[in-house]
Amino acid sequence: MDINIYQVDAFTDKIFGGNPAGIVISPRNLTEHMMQKIAEEMNLSETAFVTPFSRDSFLVKFFTPVCEIDLCGHATIAAFYALGEMGYIEGIDNGIMKAYQETNLGQLPVELYYINGKIDKVFMEQDKPKSLSTLKDLDRLAEAMGIRVEDIGIEGTTAYPEIISTGVPDIILPIKTKEVLDKIKIDKDKLSKVSEDLNVIGVHAFYLPKIGSEYAYTRNFAPYVGIDEEAATGTSNGALIYYLKKNNLIQGNDLVSYQGEQMNRPSTIYCKIEERDGEYIIKVGGKAKIVMSGILSL
């Protein structure tokens, strides 16, 4: 059995930037055990397995090298960019084309933005945001992150870290200065234990230059699921814009997240939040680039 596979850098338009994801065009008879083995072989932070359902609907399953996860933002962007670029989705000249991914969390819309017949950006709608808890006992978390408790927060506010999910739960961790953000050096074992105890995937640390800023600098750590650091994280940045909006730390409905700088894989993640029928709708998107394509023979 021959299977089409791709490596796609998400949240960048240049090779060797952004966050690489494995994309596997999966036949219906591919078992979850085999998906896990392929994800191990791809050895990327996440690999998405995509099975076409109809012209605009696709079953998508996500695996890290060690386990399945319910949703992955950057792998979604990578997957639907590849689907459009390689002709699995029939494109348009200009405008927005909507497709759907069927995930463990249900059906989630994806928007493909076309300019002059080419894909410019892909945006994914995330699961409904949920604030699960606020963290005020910060000693273990600070120790695991290699920082001081005094480094946590946003100057001029009483902002605390929160566990927020827009598909997968993460600790959204405000850091007072970019210098501290840049110097974070995690203890993988301690952070894995904190993540396990709090039932989260990992930590999304961020620095907001000022209240009301339209951009933030971010880093993401998830050693509990085999990811020491990630260059671009869609779901976590969706959780971040929700955190900032609910705590009145941004004025508008858009945020640009700059991530991956410390990994020499600069990434630009565009985040949008809007209120619809009394609920927040979050979209995260960006550009992508196919780096490799090939055939996997099983």
mmCIF file of C-alpha atoms in Angstrom:
data_model
loop_
_atom_site.group_PDB
_atom_site.id
_atom_site.type_symbol
_atom_site.label_atom_id
_atom_site.label_comp_id
_atom_site.label_asym_id
_atom_site.label_seq_id
_atom_site.Cartn_x
_atom_site.Cartn_y
_atom_site.Cartn_z
ATOM 1 C CA MET A 1 0.000 0.000 0.000
ATOM 2 C CA ASP A 2 1.445 3.376 -1.093
ATOM 3 C CA ILE A 3 0.415 6.495 0.838
ATOM 4 C CA ASN A 4 1.083 10.141 -0.071
ATOM 5 C CA ILE A 5 2.945 12.012 2.669
ATOM 6 C CA TYR A 6 4.082 15.619 3.022
ATOM 7 C CA GLN A 7 6.098 17.742 5.392
ATOM 8 C CA VAL A 8 4.650 21.234 5.628
ATOM 9 C CA ASP A 9 5.994 24.225 7.544
ATOM 10 C CA ALA A 10 3.013 26.032 9.085
ATOM 11 C CA PHE A 11 2.763 29.704 10.065
ATOM 12 C CA THR A 12 5.458 30.791 7.616
ATOM 13 C CA ASP A 13 5.891 31.259 3.880
ATOM 14 C CA LYS A 14 9.573 30.297 3.916
ATOM 15 C CA ILE A 15 11.150 26.858 4.209
ATOM 16 C CA PHE A 16 12.937 26.144 7.473
ATOM 17 C CA GLY A 17 10.653 28.551 9.304
ATOM 18 C CA GLY A 18 7.422 28.005 11.191
ATOM 19 C CA ASN A 19 6.437 24.680 12.695
ATOM 20 C CA PRO A 20 6.802 21.523 10.591
ATOM 21 C CA ALA A 21 3.974 18.996 10.537
ATOM 22 C CA GLY A 22 3.673 15.635 8.890
ATOM 23 C CA ILE A 23 0.643 15.237 6.629
ATOM 24 C CA VAL A 24 -0.506 11.758 5.630
ATOM 25 C CA ILE A 25 -3.330 11.260 3.124
ATOM 26 C CA SER A 26 -4.767 8.304 4.958
ATOM 27 C CA PRO A 27 -6.765 5.406 3.523
ATOM 28 C CA ARG A 28 -9.821 4.410 5.535
ATOM 29 C CA ASN A 29 -8.292 1.098 6.597
ATOM 30 C CA LEU A 30 -5.217 2.619 8.271
ATOM 31 C CA THR A 31 -5.319 1.581 11.931
ATOM 32 C CA GLU A 32 -4.607 3.894 14.849
ATOM 33 C CA HIS A 33 -1.698 1.637 15.794
ATOM 34 C CA MET A 34 -0.184 2.170 12.350
ATOM 35 C CA MET A 35 -0.852 5.921 12.574
ATOM 36 C CA GLN A 36 1.123 6.014 15.808
ATOM 37 C CA LYS A 37 3.997 4.092 14.216
ATOM 38 C CA ILE A 38 4.051 6.487 11.249
ATOM 39 C CA ALA A 39 4.046 9.499 13.590
ATOM 40 C CA GLU A 40 7.032 7.999 15.397
ATOM 41 C CA GLU A 41 8.800 7.538 12.068
ATOM 42 C CA MET A 42 8.007 11.096 10.924
ATOM 43 C CA ASN A 43 9.367 12.279 14.298
ATOM 44 C CA LEU A 44 7.725 15.707 14.087
ATOM 45 C CA SER A 45 5.857 17.379 16.932
ATOM 46 C CA GLU A 46 2.570 16.372 15.269
ATOM 47 C CA THR A 47 1.468 14.395 12.247
ATOM 48 C CA ALA A 48 -2.046 14.769 10.817
ATOM 49 C CA PHE A 49 -3.779 11.829 9.133
ATOM 50 C CA VAL A 50 -6.337 13.092 6.627
ATOM 51 C CA THR A 51 -9.062 10.934 5.096
ATOM 52 C CA PRO A 52 -11.317 12.612 2.484
ATOM 53 C CA PHE A 53 -15.042 12.241 3.242
ATOM 54 C CA SER A 54 -16.495 14.459 0.530
ATOM 55 C CA ARG A 55 -15.536 17.440 -1.623
ATOM 56 C CA ASP A 56 -15.102 19.730 1.390
ATOM 57 C CA SER A 57 -15.123 17.422 4.441
ATOM 58 C CA PHE A 58 -12.171 15.474 5.850
ATOM 59 C CA LEU A 59 -11.607 13.174 8.806
ATOM 60 C CA VAL A 60 -8.442 14.371 10.574
ATOM 61 C CA LYS A 61 -6.604 12.602 13.399
ATOM 62 C CA PHE A 62 -3.528 13.994 15.144
ATOM 63 C CA PHE A 63 -0.595 12.113 16.657
ATOM 64 C CA THR A 64 2.577 13.198 18.416
ATOM 65 C CA PRO A 65 5.461 10.710 18.400
ATOM 66 C CA VAL A 66 4.115 9.290 21.681
ATOM 67 C CA CYS A 67 0.304 9.608 21.663
ATOM 68 C CA GLU A 68 -2.860 10.761 19.915
ATOM 69 C CA ILE A 69 -4.193 14.235 20.733
ATOM 70 C CA ASP A 70 -7.638 15.632 19.992
ATOM 71 C CA LEU A 71 -6.616 18.699 17.988
ATOM 72 C CA CYS A 72 -3.523 20.439 16.657
ATOM 73 C CA GLY A 73 -3.623 23.949 15.255
ATOM 74 C CA HIS A 74 -0.424 24.075 13.235
ATOM 75 C CA ALA A 75 -1.014 20.614 11.764
ATOM 76 C CA THR A 76 -4.514 21.726 10.716
ATOM 77 C CA ILE A 77 -3.088 24.761 8.918
ATOM 78 C CA ALA A 78 -0.438 22.554 7.297
ATOM 79 C CA ALA A 79 -2.941 19.857 6.315
ATOM 80 C CA PHE A 80 -5.454 22.126 4.624
ATOM 81 C CA TYR A 81 -2.743 24.112 2.888
ATOM 82 C CA ALA A 82 -1.455 20.839 1.433
ATOM 83 C CA LEU A 83 -4.981 19.707 0.508
ATOM 84 C CA GLY A 84 -5.527 22.927 -1.411
ATOM 85 C CA GLU A 85 -2.075 23.137 -2.955
ATOM 86 C CA MET A 86 -2.076 19.496 -4.118
ATOM 87 C CA GLY A 87 -5.592 19.585 -5.563
ATOM 88 C CA TYR A 88 -7.499 17.549 -2.977
ATOM 89 C CA ILE A 89 -9.611 20.693 -2.488
ATOM 90 C CA GLU A 90 -10.717 22.467 -5.654
ATOM 91 C CA GLY A 91 -9.653 26.089 -5.306
ATOM 92 C CA ILE A 92 -11.093 29.418 -6.440
ATOM 93 C CA ASP A 93 -9.538 32.533 -7.971
ATOM 94 C CA ASN A 94 -10.163 34.998 -5.136
ATOM 95 C CA GLY A 95 -12.037 34.873 -1.859
ATOM 96 C CA ILE A 96 -12.607 32.450 0.985
ATOM 97 C CA MET A 97 -13.425 28.772 0.555
ATOM 98 C CA LYS A 98 -14.797 26.884 3.542
ATOM 99 C CA ALA A 99 -14.000 23.260 4.333
ATOM 100 C CA TYR A 100 -14.574 21.100 7.407
ATOM 101 C CA GLN A 101 -12.464 18.791 9.520
ATOM 102 C CA GLU A 102 -14.077 15.998 11.493
ATOM 103 C CA THR A 103 -11.992 15.632 14.656
ATOM 104 C CA ASN A 104 -12.271 13.917 18.026
ATOM 105 C CA LEU A 105 -13.884 17.184 19.178
ATOM 106 C CA GLY A 106 -16.487 17.190 16.410
ATOM 107 C CA GLN A 107 -16.741 19.168 13.187
ATOM 108 C CA LEU A 108 -14.612 22.333 12.978
ATOM 109 C CA PRO A 109 -14.669 24.766 10.029
ATOM 110 C CA VAL A 110 -11.518 25.701 8.122
ATOM 111 C CA GLU A 111 -11.221 28.701 5.776
ATOM 112 C CA LEU A 112 -8.850 28.805 2.802
ATOM 113 C CA TYR A 113 -8.044 32.345 1.607
ATOM 114 C CA TYR A 114 -7.231 32.546 -2.124
ATOM 115 C CA ILE A 115 -5.568 35.392 -4.027
ATOM 116 C CA ASN A 116 -5.155 35.074 -7.807
ATOM 117 C CA GLY A 117 -5.799 31.339 -7.671
ATOM 118 C CA LYS A 118 -3.192 30.656 -4.980
ATOM 119 C CA ILE A 119 -3.693 29.914 -1.302
ATOM 120 C CA ASP A 120 -2.576 32.882 0.781
ATOM 121 C CA LYS A 121 -3.583 31.811 4.294
ATOM 122 C CA VAL A 122 -5.536 29.102 6.090
ATOM 123 C CA PHE A 123 -7.651 29.817 9.179
ATOM 124 C CA MET A 124 -9.171 27.235 11.488
ATOM 125 C CA GLU A 125 -12.097 27.760 13.824
ATOM 126 C CA GLN A 126 -11.291 26.289 17.196
ATOM 127 C CA ASP A 127 -13.412 24.579 19.799
ATOM 128 C CA LYS A 128 -15.395 26.803 22.170
ATOM 129 C CA PRO A 129 -12.949 28.379 24.638
ATOM 130 C CA LYS A 130 -13.136 27.209 28.227
ATOM 131 C CA SER A 131 -11.334 28.696 31.220
ATOM 132 C CA LEU A 132 -10.834 25.660 33.429
ATOM 133 C CA SER A 133 -9.016 27.172 36.417
ATOM 134 C CA THR A 134 -6.793 30.004 37.637
ATOM 135 C CA LEU A 135 -3.402 29.121 39.109
ATOM 136 C CA LYS A 136 -2.320 31.069 42.195
ATOM 137 C CA ASP A 137 0.074 28.589 43.798
ATOM 138 C CA LEU A 138 2.960 29.235 41.432
ATOM 139 C CA ASP A 139 6.046 27.802 43.138
ATOM 140 C CA ARG A 140 6.092 24.412 41.344
ATOM 141 C CA LEU A 141 5.284 25.965 37.985
ATOM 142 C CA ALA A 142 7.982 28.632 38.320
ATOM 143 C CA GLU A 143 10.551 26.026 39.340
ATOM 144 C CA ALA A 144 9.647 23.813 36.377
ATOM 145 C CA MET A 145 9.992 26.797 34.021
ATOM 146 C CA GLY A 146 13.334 27.882 35.471
ATOM 147 C CA ILE A 147 12.041 31.318 36.507
ATOM 148 C CA ARG A 148 11.038 33.127 39.697
ATOM 149 C CA VAL A 149 7.452 33.530 40.865
ATOM 150 C CA GLU A 150 8.089 37.302 40.661
ATOM 151 C CA ASP A 151 8.665 36.945 36.895
ATOM 152 C CA ILE A 152 5.081 35.767 36.350
ATOM 153 C CA GLY A 153 2.380 38.294 35.470
ATOM 154 C CA ILE A 154 1.800 41.462 33.455
ATOM 155 C CA GLU A 155 3.071 44.786 34.786
ATOM 156 C CA GLY A 156 0.251 46.980 36.081
ATOM 157 C CA THR A 157 -2.244 44.112 36.394
ATOM 158 C CA THR A 158 -3.073 41.224 38.698
ATOM 159 C CA ALA A 159 -2.988 38.686 35.863
ATOM 160 C CA TYR A 160 -2.487 35.077 36.942
ATOM 161 C CA PRO A 161 -1.841 32.003 34.805
ATOM 162 C CA GLU A 162 -4.980 30.162 33.693
ATOM 163 C CA ILE A 163 -5.702 26.746 32.264
ATOM 164 C CA ILE A 164 -7.625 27.396 29.049
ATOM 165 C CA SER A 165 -8.764 25.038 26.324
ATOM 166 C CA THR A 166 -9.802 25.753 22.755
ATOM 167 C CA GLY A 167 -9.496 22.066 21.964
ATOM 168 C CA VAL A 168 -6.687 20.971 24.258
ATOM 169 C CA PRO A 169 -5.948 22.401 27.735
ATOM 170 C CA ASP A 170 -2.832 24.508 28.246
ATOM 171 C CA ILE A 171 -1.479 26.734 30.985
ATOM 172 C CA ILE A 172 -1.467 30.301 29.647
ATOM 173 C CA LEU A 173 1.482 31.855 31.466
ATOM 174 C CA PRO A 174 2.072 35.635 31.455
ATOM 175 C CA ILE A 175 5.724 36.692 31.743
ATOM 176 C CA LYS A 176 6.629 40.241 32.801
ATOM 177 C CA THR A 177 9.591 40.835 30.473
ATOM 178 C CA LYS A 178 10.774 39.553 27.117
ATOM 179 C CA GLU A 179 14.216 39.004 28.626
ATOM 180 C CA VAL A 180 12.790 36.431 31.040
ATOM 181 C CA LEU A 181 10.693 34.846 28.273
ATOM 182 C CA ASP A 182 13.794 34.465 26.103
ATOM 183 C CA LYS A 183 15.803 32.868 28.914
ATOM 184 C CA ILE A 184 13.256 30.250 30.007
ATOM 185 C CA LYS A 185 14.934 26.874 30.360
ATOM 186 C CA ILE A 186 12.505 24.213 31.475
ATOM 187 C CA ASP A 187 13.100 21.189 33.644
ATOM 188 C CA LYS A 188 11.458 18.578 31.421
ATOM 189 C CA ASP A 189 10.739 16.082 34.186
ATOM 190 C CA LYS A 190 9.286 18.679 36.552
ATOM 191 C CA LEU A 191 7.164 20.318 33.857
ATOM 192 C CA SER A 192 5.906 16.919 32.700
ATOM 193 C CA LYS A 193 4.836 16.161 36.267
ATOM 194 C CA VAL A 194 3.113 19.541 36.646
ATOM 195 C CA SER A 195 1.324 18.960 33.328
ATOM 196 C CA GLU A 196 0.240 15.471 34.361
ATOM 197 C CA ASP A 197 -1.031 16.660 37.756
ATOM 198 C CA LEU A 198 -2.989 19.551 36.208
ATOM 199 C CA ASN A 199 -4.230 17.482 33.240
ATOM 200 C CA VAL A 200 -2.810 19.863 30.630
ATOM 201 C CA ILE A 201 -0.774 19.399 27.465
ATOM 202 C CA GLY A 202 1.814 22.001 28.422
ATOM 203 C CA VAL A 203 2.601 25.672 29.008
ATOM 204 C CA HIS A 204 2.145 28.596 26.611
ATOM 205 C CA ALA A 205 4.304 31.411 27.975
ATOM 206 C CA PHE A 206 3.859 34.920 26.583
ATOM 207 C CA TYR A 207 5.064 38.499 26.929
ATOM 208 C CA LEU A 208 2.644 41.336 26.098
ATOM 209 C CA PRO A 209 4.597 44.569 25.457
ATOM 210 C CA LYS A 210 1.785 46.710 26.872
ATOM 211 C CA ILE A 211 -1.883 46.478 27.754
ATOM 212 C CA GLY A 212 -3.824 46.833 24.520
ATOM 213 C CA SER A 213 -0.940 45.595 22.369
ATOM 214 C CA GLU A 214 -1.869 44.030 19.038
ATOM 215 C CA TYR A 215 0.974 41.509 19.233
ATOM 216 C CA ALA A 216 2.660 39.207 21.733
ATOM 217 C CA TYR A 217 5.818 37.122 21.919
ATOM 218 C CA THR A 218 5.242 33.482 22.826
ATOM 219 C CA ARG A 219 6.958 30.183 23.617
ATOM 220 C CA ASN A 220 5.304 26.786 24.033
ATOM 221 C CA PHE A 221 6.545 23.809 26.056
ATOM 222 C CA ALA A 222 4.899 20.371 26.214
ATOM 223 C CA PRO A 223 7.421 17.716 27.319
ATOM 224 C CA TYR A 224 4.572 15.671 28.822
ATOM 225 C CA VAL A 225 3.503 14.721 25.268
ATOM 226 C CA GLY A 226 7.030 14.536 23.882
ATOM 227 C CA ILE A 227 7.429 18.165 22.717
ATOM 228 C CA ASP A 228 10.223 20.005 24.518
ATOM 229 C CA GLU A 229 9.430 23.250 22.689
ATOM 230 C CA GLU A 230 7.245 24.039 19.688
ATOM 231 C CA ALA A 231 7.904 26.717 17.072
ATOM 232 C CA ALA A 232 4.238 27.578 16.432
ATOM 233 C CA THR A 233 1.147 26.442 18.293
ATOM 234 C CA GLY A 234 -2.329 27.094 16.909
ATOM 235 C CA THR A 235 -4.548 25.910 19.756
ATOM 236 C CA SER A 236 -2.439 27.594 22.436
ATOM 237 C CA ASN A 237 -2.488 30.932 20.642
ATOM 238 C CA GLY A 238 -6.259 30.612 20.331
ATOM 239 C CA ALA A 239 -6.361 30.133 24.087
ATOM 240 C CA LEU A 240 -4.061 33.148 24.471
ATOM 241 C CA ILE A 241 -6.317 35.587 22.607
ATOM 242 C CA TYR A 242 -9.264 34.363 24.693
ATOM 243 C CA TYR A 243 -7.231 34.904 27.889
ATOM 244 C CA LEU A 244 -6.307 38.436 26.807
ATOM 245 C CA LYS A 245 -9.856 39.315 25.744
ATOM 246 C CA LYS A 246 -11.593 37.988 28.865
ATOM 247 C CA ASN A 247 -9.108 39.802 31.108
ATOM 248 C CA ASN A 248 -9.460 43.091 29.174
ATOM 249 C CA LEU A 249 -5.804 43.092 28.155
ATOM 250 C CA ILE A 250 -6.441 43.770 24.451
ATOM 251 C CA GLN A 251 -8.817 46.304 22.936
ATOM 252 C CA GLY A 252 -9.550 44.867 19.514
ATOM 253 C CA ASN A 253 -10.370 41.415 18.203
ATOM 254 C CA ASP A 254 -7.058 40.549 16.549
ATOM 255 C CA LEU A 255 -3.664 39.465 17.815
ATOM 256 C CA VAL A 256 -0.421 38.537 16.081
ATOM 257 C CA SER A 257 1.726 36.028 17.954
ATOM 258 C CA TYR A 258 5.440 35.792 17.215
ATOM 259 C CA GLN A 259 6.777 32.380 18.199
ATOM 260 C CA GLY A 260 9.762 30.154 17.432
ATOM 261 C CA GLU A 261 12.404 32.875 17.641
ATOM 262 C CA GLN A 262 14.526 30.978 20.171
ATOM 263 C CA MET A 263 14.404 27.852 17.967
ATOM 264 C CA ASN A 264 15.542 29.756 14.851
ATOM 265 C CA ARG A 265 12.181 28.896 13.274
ATOM 266 C CA PRO A 266 10.342 32.248 13.304
ATOM 267 C CA SER A 267 6.569 31.885 13.072
ATOM 268 C CA THR A 268 3.724 34.357 12.658
ATOM 269 C CA ILE A 269 0.327 33.275 13.956
ATOM 270 C CA TYR A 270 -2.774 35.388 13.264
ATOM 271 C CA CYS A 271 -5.520 35.141 15.895
ATOM 272 C CA LYS A 272 -9.092 36.444 15.693
ATOM 273 C CA ILE A 273 -11.857 36.503 18.307
ATOM 274 C CA GLU A 274 -15.479 37.532 17.848
ATOM 275 C CA GLU A 275 -18.650 37.288 19.847
ATOM 276 C CA ARG A 276 -21.540 35.440 18.219
ATOM 277 C CA ASP A 277 -24.847 34.657 19.952
ATOM 278 C CA GLY A 278 -23.293 35.312 23.343
ATOM 279 C CA GLU A 279 -20.294 33.029 22.746
ATOM 280 C CA TYR A 280 -16.729 33.690 21.690
ATOM 281 C CA ILE A 281 -15.597 32.294 18.336
ATOM 282 C CA ILE A 282 -11.856 31.928 17.897
ATOM 283 C CA LYS A 283 -9.960 31.542 14.641
ATOM 284 C CA VAL A 284 -6.232 31.031 14.219
ATOM 285 C CA GLY A 285 -4.392 31.028 10.937
ATOM 286 C CA GLY A 286 -1.388 31.814 8.841
ATOM 287 C CA LYS A 287 0.652 30.906 5.822
ATOM 288 C CA ALA A 288 2.341 27.566 5.069
ATOM 289 C CA LYS A 289 4.947 26.008 2.808
ATOM 290 C CA ILE A 290 5.265 22.432 1.505
ATOM 291 C CA VAL A 291 8.870 21.397 2.135
ATOM 292 C CA MET A 292 8.860 17.720 1.148
ATOM 293 C CA SER A 293 6.531 15.241 -0.514
ATOM 294 C CA GLY A 294 6.858 11.532 -1.039
ATOM 295 C CA ILE A 295 5.392 8.049 -0.941
ATOM 296 C CA LEU A 296 5.210 5.872 2.158
ATOM 297 C CA SER A 297 5.145 2.184 1.229
ATOM 298 C CA LEU A 298 3.498 -0.115 3.778
#
